[in-house]
Amino acid sequence: MLVLAKVIHYLCFSVGIGGGGAAMLAGIRAKAAPGEAVPLLRGIQKTLGRISFVAIVLLWLTGVYMVYAIKGGWGGLNAFFWLKIAAVLVLTGASLTAQYFTLTASKRNPATMGPIMAKIGMTASGSAVLALIFAVIAFS
């Protein structure tokens, strides 16, 4: 069961960071795209965001499981583990915010939301990279 949890965890990280990067690229392309292509690119962004959000949920579930399966609980985890958790909390907050804005997009001005969503995407991607770096250090 632990091996399966690790595989799911690593795959979900890959899906999350890859989906985030792809969504940012779709957003960049949408800025310069002809009018008829913009809805398609925004739809791709929305789908990638939802897939990445599901990946984050699965990361939390498998991560908590592995803490108990490997370490027996939260005690005795080093500072880099807690820095990883801080980065994951930022990532989760950014992802939740992006999902909320996406679900309520019809009530928002698209011109003002573009730059905000770009900042949320950069925050999520940066925190994902930090979480990976801290995880490697924490478990080495």
Coordinates of C-alpha atoms in Angstrom, one line a residue:
M1 CA 0.0 0.0 0.0
L2 CA 2.9 2.4 0.8
V3 CA 4.4 1.9 -2.6
L4 CA 1.1 2.7 -4.3
A5 CA 0.7 5.8 -2.2
K6 CA 4.2 6.9 -3.2
V7 CA 3.5 6.3 -6.9
I8 CA 0.2 8.2 -6.7
H9 CA 2.0 11.0 -4.8
Y10 CA 4.8 11.4 -7.4
L11 CA 2.4 11.1 -10.3
C12 CA 0.1 13.8 -8.8
F13 CA 3.0 16.1 -8.3
S14 CA 4.0 15.7 -11.9
V15 CA 0.4 16.3 -13.0
G16 CA 0.1 19.3 -10.8
I17 CA 3.3 21.1 -11.8
G18 CA 3.0 20.1 -15.4
G19 CA -0.6 21.2 -15.6
G20 CA 0.3 24.5 -13.9
G21 CA 3.0 25.2 -16.4
A22 CA 0.8 24.2 -19.3
A23 CA -2.0 26.5 -18.0
M24 CA 0.4 29.4 -17.7
L25 CA 1.5 28.8 -21.3
A26 CA -2.1 28.7 -22.5
G27 CA -2.7 32.0 -20.7
I28 CA 0.3 33.6 -22.4
R29 CA -0.8 32.4 -25.8
A30 CA -4.4 33.6 -25.1
K31 CA -3.1 37.2 -24.8
A32 CA -1.8 37.3 -28.4
A33 CA -4.3 34.9 -29.9
P34 CA -7.0 35.9 -32.4
G35 CA -10.4 36.4 -30.9
E36 CA -11.9 33.1 -31.8
A37 CA -9.0 31.1 -30.2
V38 CA -9.2 32.8 -26.8
P39 CA -12.2 30.9 -25.5
L40 CA -10.6 27.6 -26.5
L41 CA -7.3 28.5 -24.7
R42 CA -9.2 29.7 -21.6
G43 CA -11.1 26.5 -21.6
I44 CA -7.9 24.5 -21.7
Q45 CA -6.6 26.6 -18.8
K46 CA -9.8 25.9 -16.8
T47 CA -9.5 22.2 -17.5
L48 CA -5.8 22.0 -16.5
G49 CA -6.6 24.0 -13.4
R50 CA -9.3 21.5 -12.3
I51 CA -7.0 18.5 -13.0
S52 CA -4.2 20.2 -11.1
F53 CA -6.5 20.9 -8.1
V54 CA -7.6 17.2 -8.0
A55 CA -3.9 16.3 -8.0
I56 CA -3.3 18.6 -5.0
V57 CA -6.1 17.0 -3.1
L58 CA -4.6 13.5 -3.8
L59 CA -1.2 14.8 -2.8
W60 CA -2.6 15.8 0.6
L61 CA -4.3 12.4 1.1
T62 CA -1.3 10.4 0.1
G63 CA 1.1 12.7 1.9
V64 CA -0.8 12.4 5.2
Y65 CA -1.0 8.7 4.8
M66 CA 2.7 8.4 4.2
V67 CA 3.6 10.5 7.3
Y68 CA 1.7 8.0 9.4
A69 CA 2.9 4.9 7.5
I70 CA 6.6 5.9 7.4
K71 CA 7.1 8.1 10.5
G72 CA 4.2 7.0 12.7
G73 CA 2.9 10.6 12.9
W74 CA 3.9 14.2 12.9
G75 CA 6.5 14.0 15.7
G76 CA 10.2 14.0 14.8
L77 CA 9.9 15.6 11.4
N78 CA 12.7 18.0 10.6
A79 CA 12.6 21.7 9.8
F80 CA 12.8 21.2 6.0
F81 CA 9.7 19.0 6.2
W82 CA 7.8 21.8 7.9
L83 CA 9.1 24.3 5.3
K84 CA 7.8 21.9 2.7
I85 CA 4.4 21.9 4.4
A86 CA 4.4 25.7 4.5
A87 CA 5.1 25.8 0.7
V88 CA 2.3 23.2 0.2
L89 CA -0.1 25.4 2.2
V90 CA 0.7 28.4 -0.1
L91 CA 0.3 26.2 -3.1
T92 CA -3.1 24.9 -1.8
G93 CA -4.3 28.4 -1.0
A94 CA -3.3 29.6 -4.5
S95 CA -5.1 26.7 -6.1
L96 CA -8.2 27.2 -4.0
T97 CA -8.2 30.9 -4.9
A98 CA -7.8 30.1 -8.6
Q99 CA -10.7 27.6 -8.4
Y100 CA -12.9 30.1 -6.7
F101 CA -12.2 32.8 -9.2
T102 CA -12.8 30.4 -12.1
L103 CA -16.1 29.2 -10.6
T104 CA -17.2 32.9 -10.1
A105 CA -15.7 34.2 -13.4
S106 CA -19.1 35.3 -14.8
K107 CA -19.3 37.9 -12.0
R108 CA -15.8 39.3 -12.7
N109 CA -14.2 41.6 -15.2
P110 CA -11.9 39.5 -17.4
A111 CA -9.6 42.5 -18.0
T112 CA -8.7 42.7 -14.3
M113 CA -8.7 39.0 -13.7
G114 CA -6.0 38.1 -16.2
P115 CA -3.2 39.7 -14.3
I116 CA -4.5 38.4 -10.9
M117 CA -4.8 34.9 -12.2
A118 CA -1.2 35.2 -13.6
K119 CA 0.1 36.1 -10.2
I120 CA -1.8 33.3 -8.6
G121 CA -0.3 30.9 -11.2
M122 CA 3.2 32.2 -10.5
T123 CA 2.6 31.8 -6.8
A124 CA 1.4 28.3 -7.2
S125 CA 4.3 27.2 -9.4
G126 CA 6.9 28.8 -7.2
S127 CA 5.5 27.2 -4.1
A128 CA 5.4 23.8 -5.9
V129 CA 9.0 24.1 -6.8
L130 CA 9.9 25.1 -3.2
A131 CA 7.9 22.2 -1.8
L132 CA 9.8 19.8 -4.1
I133 CA 13.2 21.3 -3.0
F134 CA 12.3 21.2 0.7
A135 CA 11.0 17.6 0.3
V136 CA 14.2 16.4 -1.3
I137 CA 16.2 17.9 1.5
A138 CA 13.8 16.8 4.2
F139 CA 13.9 13.1 3.1
S140 CA 17.6 12.9 2.1

